[in-house]
């Protein structure tokens, strides 16, 4: 992508700084004039001081009156009426200093509100300002041409220079180092290998690289994010409209109180004092600032909420309905296990299957290819590839015919056991066979997101009382996922129409949020008070009916959004309540003649500043999650990577246990057990020891105490004990396994398999989800 010209880059911040300073000019000018009047009064020139203060009052009265008339023309009755009456009243009773202080107060309120608005919307504006407008496209013959971004089409080859913003979604042609913080919220640089996907909006933090566009600019991720940001900036929150309704009640109350003070005392000054302390209304200052601050914060966390109304409703939500596939689960298949025929090679089965599937567009094919590349297997280009819909793909790999897909007829014993396992776990099987029959199977799963259970717990703590999973999946599979994540209820085999009915039913009882993938859940998202599209990006993100969009593929950002929304709403209500309460007390004191106009003006100035500063607290705090230091994040990333090695050992451990269970007399058994023990000793135990020495102590602060890792440390002790027991059982074998050894050996092998799998799942759920780095897609 082409970077903006230096002139444009320099001019934009200059103009922005000028606008920021210009917003404070009226306040500075009025303040200087008031101080000049004070100096005149001190030097004995009271007449001249009154003239200056009267001029300041008139200077504030004219724009306030014009604003009031415009509002009344649009049938909007707000607190400008009080400001105008207070300024006019001060001139009428010759309280020129009070009028000048009111003028400064009004200017201060407007300046602080403008500052707070700019501060709160800074992140949303940053999205709009950094959107790329041009791209470097490779023309015929290899020449590079700079073209408008809208001219880039799918399939175009582009060059992304150092520091450039990627303008369209695509795949990289070579290794690239990227800063994805704008899209994901994570500041760590990310490495992308050749062939990996890259989304628009990320910044090239390394050397120039080539890429191929897979979407146009309008369809790409960043364009959808920008459109959502524009919508979020353009809408007005119901709490702001609620503030307007309160103002409609507050203004008559103020006028009645001022009138009564004048009528009962016969002193017009008291009425003016009441009007002074009622100007301006803290409610109208506090609520929009707090709500917009919340919008800004959730945008930083990778959640774009369309308007303040949705944020305010999110802060009041009591019920959450959540889709399963793509929301609580990853939404794309993953190779969970590779099963091989006796004597087969697991890596070879996966390599052959992935080689044949390279050219297939099927989602299962992508899962096989991705798994093979993650394991570093060298894929071979297949020949004679054919695909039969519903049956699978076949092709030749170095002359060997390989079929990948479904099987018919009678299955061998090992394949029957694998098929039974898929039925119990809800997985699916892809069979790999040749002319001699099946020689392997790859078991695929849609895994539960590691952060799903922790997110559900955080949502409960934030105030959601009921969490229901709705899915079109089978009851057995749905029940497994529901139990894993800890929801209150599950509705399986649910059609889109039934989801809408369920959302409507829940919404009648409480404010309801629906979370789905933003495609087949669109009717339910539209029906809910707040619809949240999970992981939706690009053009779909702006076209969907959702009220909020998670722009990163992490469920825990939903919990971030709920916590921030509740905090922002609480700050808004707190600021408005305290401000209004103090203003009413001051008004009563003024009506009783205890607070003169000048003192009341200074007091109300302090009240307004107080509520605005308090509302700005919504920019910080409210999140239960703790920041993870960079060195701890590195340890988490390293441990997560090593889990892949541990899972490879686990796969071999399970194969060895199955071999001992089915053919203990085989001469292959004892060598297989010895090899399993060696891999456990050399790969698993060092990993566990490193976690115990380095990772767990580093997690004490993010988790709040060292007690949070105590159960995991106990698991480490049990794993070592079981491995030592396996070594002792091997030592007792005299060249072969005796029949009396088999039961104990099987108990150790299967026990290790169960303990290790549970331990890995617990670490990934409890610890690895602390790392805010999004999953690579």
XYZ file of C-alpha atoms in Angstrom:
777
model
C 0.000 0.000 0.000
C 1.249 3.466 -0.713
C 1.848 5.684 2.262
C 0.341 9.149 2.448
C 2.554 11.960 1.202
C 4.743 13.682 3.822
C 2.954 16.962 3.183
C -0.434 15.440 3.984
C 0.929 13.615 6.989
C 2.416 16.844 8.354
C -0.636 18.982 7.605
C -3.183 16.682 9.260
C -1.778 16.860 12.824
C -1.127 20.607 12.387
C -4.761 21.268 11.486
C -5.859 19.021 14.332
C -3.732 20.965 16.833
C -5.127 24.273 15.532
C -8.696 23.035 15.993
C -7.928 21.844 19.515
C -6.421 25.186 20.545
C -9.133 27.223 18.801
C -11.800 25.460 20.893
C -10.309 27.065 24.026
C -10.114 30.604 22.609
C -13.606 31.762 23.801
C -12.932 30.541 27.333
C -9.486 32.161 27.466
C -10.797 35.437 26.047
C -13.705 35.659 28.482
C -11.494 34.694 31.425
C -8.950 37.390 30.542
C -11.751 39.978 30.290
C -13.132 38.978 33.703
C -9.674 39.256 35.260
C -9.238 42.630 33.598
C -12.471 43.733 35.242
C -11.159 42.524 38.605
C -7.998 44.567 38.104
C -10.084 47.636 37.294
C -12.201 47.124 40.397
C -9.090 46.768 42.593
C -7.660 50.013 41.228
C -10.888 51.848 42.123
C -12.399 52.069 38.627
C -15.647 50.238 39.431
C -17.580 51.787 36.573
C -15.090 50.562 34.009
C -15.092 47.104 35.642
C -18.871 46.884 35.392
C -18.697 47.853 31.714
C -16.169 45.046 31.025
C -18.193 42.469 32.933
C -21.408 43.562 31.253
C -19.714 43.201 27.869
C -18.596 39.672 28.799
C -22.174 38.853 29.826
C -23.562 40.162 26.539
C -20.876 38.261 24.601
C -22.117 35.018 26.185
C -25.806 35.946 26.066
C -26.034 36.472 22.307
C -24.795 32.999 21.181
C -26.683 31.321 24.037
C -29.911 33.057 22.985
C -29.340 32.074 19.354
C -28.719 28.465 20.387
C -31.879 28.506 22.502
C -33.982 29.868 19.637
C -32.652 27.235 17.256
C -33.438 24.518 19.778
C -36.949 25.837 20.320
C -37.455 26.030 16.536
C -36.679 22.297 16.439
C -39.027 21.778 19.407
C -36.173 20.968 21.755
C -36.573 22.449 25.228
C -33.221 22.363 27.040
C -31.142 24.103 29.663
C -30.096 26.883 27.283
C -33.288 28.551 28.514
C -31.839 28.679 32.045
C -28.509 30.013 30.792
C -30.203 32.780 28.812
C -32.486 33.757 31.709
C -29.566 33.756 34.152
C -27.441 35.982 31.924
C -30.358 38.324 31.179
C -31.344 38.389 34.847
C -27.817 39.287 35.910
C -27.856 42.242 33.526
C -31.322 43.285 34.768
C -30.358 43.387 38.456
C -26.941 44.883 37.678
C -25.078 41.784 38.969
C -22.452 42.250 36.269
C -19.766 40.152 37.983
C -22.240 37.300 38.433
C -23.179 37.571 34.763
C -19.510 37.487 33.762
C -18.876 34.429 35.934
C -21.910 32.733 34.343
C -20.436 33.538 30.933
C -17.108 31.971 31.922
C -18.981 29.019 33.413
C -20.922 28.389 30.208
C -17.735 28.683 28.141
C -15.907 26.361 30.547
C -18.639 23.756 30.337
C -18.659 23.845 26.550
C -14.869 23.717 26.303
C -14.588 20.840 28.767
C -17.391 18.989 27.027
C -15.692 19.480 23.657
C -12.388 18.273 25.120
C -14.028 15.258 26.721
C -15.776 14.431 23.451
C -12.494 14.636 21.523
C -10.726 12.578 24.180
C -13.459 9.980 24.297
C -13.717 9.601 20.508
C -9.975 9.691 19.890
C -9.755 5.994 19.063
C -12.749 6.087 16.740
C -11.331 9.116 14.927
C -7.950 7.405 14.664
C -9.603 4.584 12.701
C -11.000 7.051 10.200
C -7.868 9.169 9.855
C -5.473 6.301 9.122
C -7.556 4.600 6.423
C -5.302 4.116 3.346
C -6.371 5.707 0.067
C -3.887 4.321 -2.462
C -2.059 1.072 -3.184
C 1.077 -0.017 -5.041
C -0.016 -2.499 -7.712
C 2.242 -4.637 -9.877
C 1.433 -3.921 -13.502
C 2.216 -6.062 -16.528
C 5.952 -6.465 -16.912
C 6.599 -6.057 -13.190
C 6.289 -2.259 -13.039
C 4.841 -0.753 -9.846
C 2.014 1.755 -10.207
C 0.228 3.773 -7.514
C -3.540 3.446 -7.935
C -6.578 4.537 -5.897
C -7.446 1.848 -3.388
C -10.933 1.477 -4.850
C -9.354 0.355 -8.135
C -7.779 -2.737 -6.536
C -9.590 -5.909 -7.595
C -9.520 -9.482 -6.363
C -6.408 -11.241 -7.673
C -4.277 -8.101 -8.056
C -0.662 -8.376 -6.909
C 0.363 -5.581 -4.571
C 3.537 -4.335 -2.927
C 3.385 -3.223 0.715
C 6.251 -0.960 1.722
C 7.743 -0.557 5.235
C 5.331 1.363 7.467
C 2.462 1.116 4.973
C -1.076 0.229 5.989
C -2.425 -2.833 4.187
C -5.496 -1.627 2.307
C -7.228 -4.876 1.294
C -7.542 -8.419 2.602
C -5.245 -10.917 0.922
C -2.473 -13.497 1.251
C 1.220 -12.690 1.576
C 3.667 -13.924 -1.047
C 6.593 -13.982 1.392
C 7.310 -13.739 5.101
C 6.036 -10.501 6.638
C 6.252 -8.766 10.024
C 3.025 -6.980 10.878
C 1.630 -4.661 13.539
C -1.996 -5.784 13.909
C -2.811 -3.634 16.944
C -5.412 -1.480 15.181
C -7.484 -4.513 14.198
C -6.823 -6.880 17.116
C -5.864 -4.579 20.000
C -2.653 -6.588 20.563
C 0.580 -4.604 20.361
C 2.959 -7.513 19.779
C 4.337 -7.847 16.251
C 3.070 -10.872 14.335
C 4.981 -12.966 11.801
C 3.081 -14.175 8.747
C 4.540 -16.893 6.517
C 4.078 -17.092 2.761
C 0.529 -18.124 1.908
C -0.975 -16.911 5.175
C -3.863 -14.483 5.215
C -3.499 -10.822 6.088
C -6.353 -8.413 6.790
C -6.573 -4.792 5.793
C -5.762 -2.162 8.406
C -2.595 -3.826 9.716
C 0.760 -2.065 9.368
C 3.901 -3.475 7.747
C 6.459 -3.371 10.570
C 9.243 -5.015 8.576
C 10.657 -5.104 5.074
C 8.528 -4.662 1.955
C 6.549 -7.711 0.897
C 4.269 -8.758 -1.917
C 0.701 -9.933 -1.530
C -2.290 -11.000 -3.590
C -5.655 -9.330 -2.961
C -8.472 -11.716 -2.068
C -11.103 -8.984 -1.609
C -11.729 -5.519 -2.916
C -11.233 -2.520 -0.626
C -14.965 -2.122 -0.003
C -15.312 -5.790 0.980
C -12.228 -5.887 3.205
C -11.987 -5.971 6.975
C -10.820 -2.421 7.583
C -13.523 -0.894 5.397
C -16.149 -2.625 7.513
C -14.488 -1.443 10.714
C -14.353 2.143 9.453
C -18.036 2.082 8.501
C -18.928 0.794 11.932
C -16.790 3.484 13.558
C -18.564 6.162 11.517
C -21.924 4.805 12.625
C -20.772 4.661 16.251
C -19.680 8.309 16.044
C -22.918 9.481 14.408
C -25.478 8.025 16.803
C -26.813 9.413 20.061
C -27.323 7.256 23.146
C -30.726 6.711 24.770
C -29.135 7.936 27.999
C -28.438 11.228 26.238
C -32.066 11.364 25.106
C -33.038 10.392 28.646
C -31.002 13.372 29.818
C -33.016 15.564 27.458
C -36.234 14.277 29.019
C -34.888 14.998 32.480
C -33.977 18.482 31.280
C -37.582 18.985 30.187
C -38.620 18.359 33.809
C -35.654 20.187 35.372
C -36.171 23.458 33.493
C -39.799 23.979 34.666
C -38.723 23.046 38.216
C -35.983 25.668 38.049
C -38.324 28.341 36.690
C -40.996 27.569 39.298
C -38.441 27.670 42.130
C -36.972 30.947 40.849
C -40.460 32.401 40.488
C -41.437 31.345 44.014
C -38.222 32.824 45.436
C -39.004 36.151 43.744
C -42.702 36.049 44.625
C -42.266 35.164 48.302
C -39.294 37.456 48.974
C -39.948 40.223 46.498
C -36.224 40.077 45.691
C -35.408 39.483 42.009
C -31.775 38.790 42.973
C -32.828 35.528 44.613
C -34.490 34.392 41.399
C -31.348 35.242 39.462
C -29.263 33.299 42.012
C -31.466 30.218 41.504
C -31.019 30.457 37.741
C -27.266 30.886 38.140
C -26.708 27.701 40.153
C -28.936 25.740 37.750
C -26.690 26.557 34.767
C -25.713 24.347 33.004
C -27.332 20.992 33.819
C -24.719 18.418 34.936
C -26.900 15.625 33.576
C -26.404 16.831 30.016
C -22.655 17.052 30.522
C -22.015 13.786 32.340
C -24.012 11.159 30.457
C -22.782 11.701 26.893
C -19.173 11.967 28.025
C -19.310 8.707 30.004
C -21.148 6.777 27.297
C -18.909 7.980 24.462
C -15.874 7.186 26.623
C -17.215 3.656 26.906
C -17.619 3.454 23.117
C -14.009 4.500 22.712
C -12.765 1.929 25.194
C -14.617 -1.021 23.681
C -13.304 0.041 20.255
C -9.779 -0.254 21.663
C -10.606 -3.789 22.808
C -11.653 -4.837 19.299
C -15.432 -4.421 19.810
C -17.210 -1.848 17.676
C -20.603 -0.842 19.087
C -22.794 0.964 16.585
C -24.136 3.588 18.979
C -24.299 4.635 22.593
C -27.793 3.177 22.869
C -26.474 -0.328 22.269
C -23.697 0.256 24.799
C -26.184 1.475 27.392
C -28.406 -1.574 26.813
C -25.373 -3.852 26.986
C -24.674 -2.329 30.379
C -28.180 -3.282 31.555
C -28.330 -6.788 30.024
C -29.480 -9.676 32.228
C -29.786 -12.527 29.714
C -27.353 -13.808 27.090
C -28.256 -16.177 24.260
C -25.218 -17.521 22.462
C -24.801 -19.637 19.346
C -22.485 -22.646 19.544
C -20.673 -23.036 16.248
C -18.240 -20.215 15.605
C -19.032 -18.543 18.923
C -18.426 -20.942 21.798
C -16.470 -23.167 19.431
C -13.817 -22.194 16.899
C -16.227 -22.640 13.991
C -13.710 -24.417 11.779
C -12.610 -28.049 11.951
C -9.295 -29.032 13.486
C -7.465 -32.333 13.201
C -7.800 -33.689 16.719
C -6.164 -37.054 16.198
C -4.668 -39.243 13.479
C -5.428 -42.944 13.743
C -3.346 -45.426 11.744
C -3.561 -49.083 10.890
C -1.233 -51.371 12.862
C 2.361 -50.592 11.888
C 1.399 -47.344 10.149
C 3.045 -43.908 10.404
C 0.816 -41.112 11.677
C 2.757 -38.281 10.006
C 2.808 -40.125 6.681
C -0.976 -40.571 6.759
C -1.479 -36.858 7.400
C 1.098 -35.899 4.750
C -0.528 -38.021 2.054
C -4.023 -36.812 2.885
C -2.975 -33.141 2.933
C -1.061 -33.531 -0.343
C -4.165 -34.808 -2.136
C -6.420 -32.180 -0.515
C -4.227 -29.182 -1.459
C -6.377 -28.251 -4.446
C -9.761 -28.819 -2.811
C -11.794 -25.774 -1.690
C -13.601 -27.806 0.990
C -13.329 -26.590 4.586
C -12.192 -30.036 5.751
C -9.410 -29.976 3.184
C -8.180 -26.661 4.542
C -8.054 -28.179 8.032
C -5.884 -31.084 6.857
C -3.508 -28.850 4.915
C -3.210 -26.419 7.824
C -2.449 -29.242 10.278
C 0.223 -30.718 8.027
C 1.945 -27.367 7.573
C 1.852 -26.694 11.311
C 3.650 -30.006 11.839
C 6.260 -29.077 9.237
C 5.388 -31.889 6.837
C 6.591 -31.546 3.237
C 3.594 -31.791 0.925
C 3.823 -33.268 -2.565
C 1.966 -31.864 -5.557
C -0.655 -34.473 -6.518
C -1.577 -35.614 -10.016
C -4.777 -37.040 -11.506
C -6.860 -35.346 -8.819
C -10.599 -35.973 -8.982
C -13.339 -35.035 -6.547
C -16.647 -36.815 -6.064
C -19.215 -34.692 -4.206
C -20.164 -36.403 -0.970
C -17.466 -39.052 -1.350
C -14.111 -37.283 -1.222
C -10.990 -36.621 -3.238
C -8.565 -39.000 -4.914
C -5.216 -38.424 -6.569
C -1.755 -39.810 -7.044
C 1.155 -38.857 -4.804
C 4.398 -39.934 -6.451
C 2.442 -42.589 -8.339
C 0.569 -43.950 -5.311
C -3.212 -43.673 -5.511
C -4.575 -42.020 -2.358
C -8.247 -41.544 -1.553
C -9.421 -39.122 1.163
C -13.044 -39.040 2.248
C -15.787 -41.443 3.266
C -15.664 -45.231 3.335
C -18.237 -47.852 2.513
C -18.453 -51.507 3.342
C -16.980 -53.441 6.257
C -14.287 -51.731 8.303
C -11.186 -53.386 9.765
C -11.033 -53.692 13.543
C -8.824 -50.636 14.113
C -11.118 -48.518 11.923
C -14.184 -49.733 13.805
C -12.662 -48.565 17.080
C -11.886 -45.172 15.549
C -15.440 -44.851 14.239
C -16.861 -45.705 17.664
C -14.687 -43.004 19.203
C -16.077 -40.371 16.806
C -19.634 -41.295 17.752
C -18.852 -40.896 21.448
C -17.005 -37.587 21.099
C -19.094 -35.946 18.364
C -16.091 -35.791 16.036
C -16.053 -36.621 12.323
C -13.664 -38.956 10.517
C -11.876 -38.524 7.202
C -10.559 -41.854 5.942
C -7.305 -42.229 4.014
C -7.015 -45.297 1.801
C -5.224 -46.738 -1.208
C -5.775 -49.705 -3.495
C -5.318 -52.065 -0.538
C -7.960 -50.341 1.594
C -7.937 -47.850 4.469
C -4.617 -47.307 6.188
C -5.452 -44.295 8.351
C -8.110 -41.888 9.549
C -7.983 -38.263 10.620
C -10.465 -37.357 13.343
C -11.740 -33.787 13.105
C -13.337 -31.677 15.818
C -14.788 -28.212 16.207
C -12.990 -27.392 19.468
C -14.477 -25.329 22.255
C -12.705 -21.980 22.429
C -10.138 -22.046 25.253
C -11.443 -18.721 26.565
C -15.134 -19.749 26.490
C -15.485 -20.989 30.079
C -13.518 -18.087 31.565
C -15.622 -15.644 29.509
C -18.862 -17.189 30.798
C -17.607 -16.797 34.378
C -16.680 -13.153 33.764
C -20.095 -12.457 32.224
C -21.815 -13.886 35.291
C -19.661 -11.765 37.567
C -20.502 -8.703 35.440
C -24.205 -9.203 36.176
C -25.663 -11.522 33.526
C -28.044 -13.817 35.382
C -28.974 -16.250 32.620
C -26.813 -17.649 29.818
C -28.406 -19.971 27.247
C -26.738 -21.772 24.339
C -28.881 -22.113 21.199
C -27.667 -24.325 18.374
C -28.862 -26.359 15.448
C -26.496 -29.195 16.411
C -27.452 -32.600 17.827
C -28.470 -32.736 21.507
C -25.543 -34.966 22.511
C -22.914 -32.692 20.951
C -24.646 -29.568 22.230
C -24.786 -30.979 25.767
C -21.029 -31.684 25.721
C -20.222 -28.106 24.731
C -22.741 -26.653 27.193
C -21.228 -28.615 30.043
C -17.712 -27.632 29.023
C -18.418 -23.883 29.076
C -20.894 -23.819 31.977
C -24.073 -22.276 30.507
C -27.413 -22.418 32.345
C -29.488 -24.003 29.595
C -29.093 -25.445 26.115
C -31.527 -25.548 23.205
C -30.413 -28.046 20.542
C -31.630 -28.651 16.978
C -32.840 -25.051 16.929
C -33.851 -23.568 13.568
C -33.348 -19.844 12.815
C -37.069 -19.306 13.328
C -36.934 -21.042 16.708
C -33.941 -18.904 17.696
C -35.948 -15.767 16.955
C -38.852 -17.058 19.041
C -36.518 -17.899 21.921
C -34.911 -14.448 21.786
C -38.343 -12.806 21.799
C -39.388 -14.943 24.759
C -36.284 -14.065 26.791
C -36.490 -10.373 25.838
C -39.965 -10.134 27.379
C -38.441 -10.907 30.785
C -35.159 -8.965 30.717
C -32.768 -7.036 28.478
C -31.375 -9.761 26.209
C -28.145 -10.018 24.215
C -27.800 -12.463 21.311
C -24.329 -13.490 20.169
C -23.870 -15.303 16.868
C -21.648 -15.549 13.840
C -23.533 -12.772 12.050
C -24.683 -14.888 9.085
C -27.300 -17.576 9.780
C -28.059 -15.947 13.138
C -29.038 -12.614 11.552
C -32.792 -12.890 12.337
C -32.067 -13.609 16.008
C -29.483 -10.811 16.159
C -32.079 -8.384 14.810
C -34.699 -9.523 17.316
C -32.499 -9.096 20.413
C -32.159 -5.758 22.190
C -28.416 -6.069 21.514
C -27.162 -8.310 18.711
C -23.444 -9.130 18.717
C -21.738 -10.613 15.648
C -18.795 -12.791 16.651
C -15.686 -12.439 14.523
C -17.550 -10.630 11.720
C -15.350 -8.374 9.609
C -15.251 -6.704 6.237
C -18.341 -5.744 4.268
C -20.487 -8.270 6.130
C -19.673 -6.531 9.408
C -21.267 -3.286 8.224
C -24.209 -4.930 6.459
C -25.244 -7.268 9.275
C -28.039 -6.314 11.610
C -25.844 -6.648 14.688
C -25.578 -3.753 17.130
C -21.986 -4.676 17.999
C -19.230 -6.495 16.132
C -16.235 -8.318 17.568
C -13.500 -7.528 15.060
C -11.115 -10.097 16.565
C -11.728 -13.809 16.815
C -11.738 -13.902 20.627
C -14.798 -14.490 22.773
C -13.282 -12.866 25.864
C -13.612 -9.455 24.216
C -17.377 -9.828 24.714
C -16.782 -9.937 28.467
C -14.554 -6.868 28.129
C -17.381 -5.028 26.344
C -19.996 -5.964 28.959
C -17.746 -4.922 31.852
C -16.866 -1.608 30.189
C -20.520 -0.927 29.296
C -21.683 -1.504 32.864
C -18.877 0.634 34.247
C -19.552 3.496 31.820
C -23.270 3.441 32.602
C -22.577 3.376 36.339
C -20.239 6.374 36.024
C -22.826 8.259 33.935
C -25.618 7.691 36.447
C -23.309 8.503 39.355
C -22.087 11.738 37.796
C -25.564 12.895 36.850
C -27.066 12.011 40.237
C -24.333 13.716 42.256
C -24.276 16.766 39.989
C -28.026 17.195 39.973
C -28.247 16.652 43.715
C -25.620 19.302 44.445
C -27.277 21.708 42.013
C -30.701 21.285 43.653
C -29.216 21.894 47.127
C -27.510 25.031 45.838
C -30.764 26.182 44.221
C -32.653 25.779 47.503
C -29.968 27.744 49.331
C -30.174 30.492 46.684
C -33.980 30.597 46.931
C -33.659 31.057 50.707
C -31.306 33.993 50.179
C -28.280 32.118 51.554
C -26.360 32.052 48.292
C -25.825 35.283 46.324
C -25.482 35.130 42.518
C -21.689 35.582 42.384
C -21.002 32.862 44.966
C -23.589 30.615 43.319
C -21.898 31.046 39.962
C -18.534 29.963 41.339
C -20.149 27.026 43.157
C -21.945 25.798 40.041
C -18.721 26.129 38.076
C -17.107 23.757 40.534
C -20.033 21.316 40.308
C -19.840 21.204 36.504
C -16.091 20.616 36.487
C -16.536 17.900 39.113
C -19.123 15.909 37.135
C -17.195 16.198 33.866
C -13.964 14.983 35.455
C -15.847 12.160 37.156
C -17.467 11.161 33.847
C -14.024 10.964 32.266
C -13.227 8.140 34.691
C -15.143 5.945 32.268
C -12.008 6.038 30.120
C -10.244 3.898 32.738
C -11.119 1.023 35.037
C -14.009 -1.405 35.114
C -12.195 -4.433 33.695
C -11.684 -7.472 35.906
C -8.870 -8.873 33.776
C -5.358 -7.846 34.666
C -2.721 -6.817 32.184
C -0.122 -9.477 31.469
C 3.503 -8.229 31.402
C 5.366 -8.761 28.116
C 7.818 -11.290 29.577
C 4.904 -13.336 30.974
C 3.208 -13.211 27.587
C 6.363 -14.605 26.011
C 6.370 -17.451 28.520
C 2.696 -18.151 27.771
C 3.335 -18.165 24.029
C 6.290 -20.523 24.443
C 4.299 -22.892 26.657
C 1.380 -22.858 24.207
C 3.730 -23.771 21.368
C 5.239 -26.612 23.409
C 1.746 -27.995 23.986
C 1.793 -29.103 20.363
C 4.818 -31.294 21.114
C 3.113 -32.689 24.222
C 0.034 -33.561 22.189
C 2.213 -35.466 19.714
C 3.558 -37.497 22.634
C -0.020 -38.006 23.809
C -1.058 -39.410 20.439
C 1.772 -41.952 20.597
C 0.891 -42.749 24.206
C -2.673 -43.587 23.209
C -1.487 -45.780 20.322
C 0.852 -47.658 22.670
C -1.925 -48.194 25.193
C -4.236 -49.503 22.439
C -1.488 -51.835 21.209
C -0.951 -53.270 24.707
C -4.718 -53.644 25.163
C -5.258 -55.512 21.872
C -2.022 -57.437 21.336
C 0.052 -57.589 24.520
C 1.910 -60.662 23.297
C 3.258 -58.831 20.244
C 7.031 -58.340 20.206
C 6.329 -54.699 19.268
C 4.685 -53.938 22.606
C 7.650 -53.568 24.953
C 9.728 -51.435 22.505
C 6.677 -49.215 21.957
C 6.226 -48.777 25.721
C 9.949 -47.980 26.127
C 9.754 -45.395 23.316
C 6.707 -43.809 24.929
C 8.518 -43.588 28.274
C 11.524 -42.015 26.571
C 9.399 -39.354 24.904
C 7.593 -38.637 28.157
C 10.895 -38.261 29.978
C 12.657 -36.177 27.342
C 9.784 -33.977 26.098
C 6.940 -33.817 28.593
C 8.694 -33.724 31.959
C 11.137 -30.915 30.960
C 8.138 -28.903 29.705
C 6.315 -29.363 33.006
C 9.469 -28.478 34.995
C 9.954 -25.259 32.995
C 6.350 -24.262 33.641
C 6.794 -24.901 37.357
C 10.008 -22.878 37.604
C 9.264 -19.977 35.244
C 5.655 -19.705 34.063
C 3.708 -20.331 37.258
C 5.639 -17.787 39.393
C 5.165 -15.209 36.602
C 1.383 -15.794 36.692
C 1.067 -14.901 40.371
C 0.359 -11.219 39.720
C -1.997 -11.573 36.700
C -3.995 -14.249 38.538
C -3.978 -12.431 41.871
C -2.184 -15.050 43.979
C -0.028 -18.168 43.780
C -3.008 -20.237 44.938
C -4.418 -20.038 41.400
C -1.640 -22.335 40.119
C -1.542 -24.720 43.086
C -3.850 -27.339 41.516
C -1.777 -27.280 38.328
C 1.387 -27.812 40.369
C -0.290 -30.805 41.959
C -0.984 -32.168 38.474
C 2.722 -31.819 37.656
C 3.536 -33.972 40.690
C 1.036 -36.617 39.573
C 2.354 -36.648 35.995
C 5.913 -37.192 37.210
C 4.749 -39.921 39.581
C 2.957 -41.752 36.771
C 5.957 -41.470 34.434
C 8.240 -42.838 37.165
C 5.758 -45.664 37.751
C 5.800 -46.472 34.030
C 9.610 -46.615 34.139
C 9.491 -49.003 37.090
C 6.980 -51.252 35.279
C 9.256 -51.351 32.228
C 12.216 -52.298 34.418
C 10.252 -55.255 35.783
C 9.673 -56.604 32.283
C 12.279 -59.219 31.413
C 12.495 -58.760 27.665
C 8.742 -59.128 27.237
C 5.497 -58.191 28.928
C 4.127 -60.838 31.277
C 0.334 -61.287 31.298
C 0.150 -60.270 34.971
C 1.839 -56.929 34.132
C -0.669 -55.900 31.477
C -3.528 -54.621 33.746
C -1.241 -52.361 35.786
C 0.585 -51.172 32.698
C -2.693 -50.300 30.970
C -3.884 -48.443 34.057
C -0.691 -46.363 34.006
C -0.813 -45.652 30.261
C -4.483 -44.712 30.118
C -4.168 -42.839 33.398
C -1.321 -40.761 32.010
C -3.337 -40.102 28.867
C -6.312 -38.849 30.882
C -4.278 -36.741 33.333
C -2.190 -35.117 30.613
C -5.191 -34.278 28.424
C -7.051 -32.759 31.355
C -3.970 -30.833 32.463
C -3.371 -29.383 28.986
C -7.027 -28.362 28.656
C -7.000 -26.683 32.083
C -3.825 -24.743 31.324
C -5.144 -23.582 27.966
C -8.447 -22.514 29.551
C -7.137 -20.884 32.720
C -3.722 -19.534 31.750
C -3.215 -19.285 28.004
C -6.378 -17.220 27.577
C -4.675 -14.510 29.637
C -2.481 -13.786 26.635
C -4.446 -11.236 24.529
C -2.809 -12.384 21.289
C -5.650 -13.461 18.967
C -5.604 -16.850 17.337
C -3.942 -16.891 13.951
C -6.393 -17.554 11.188
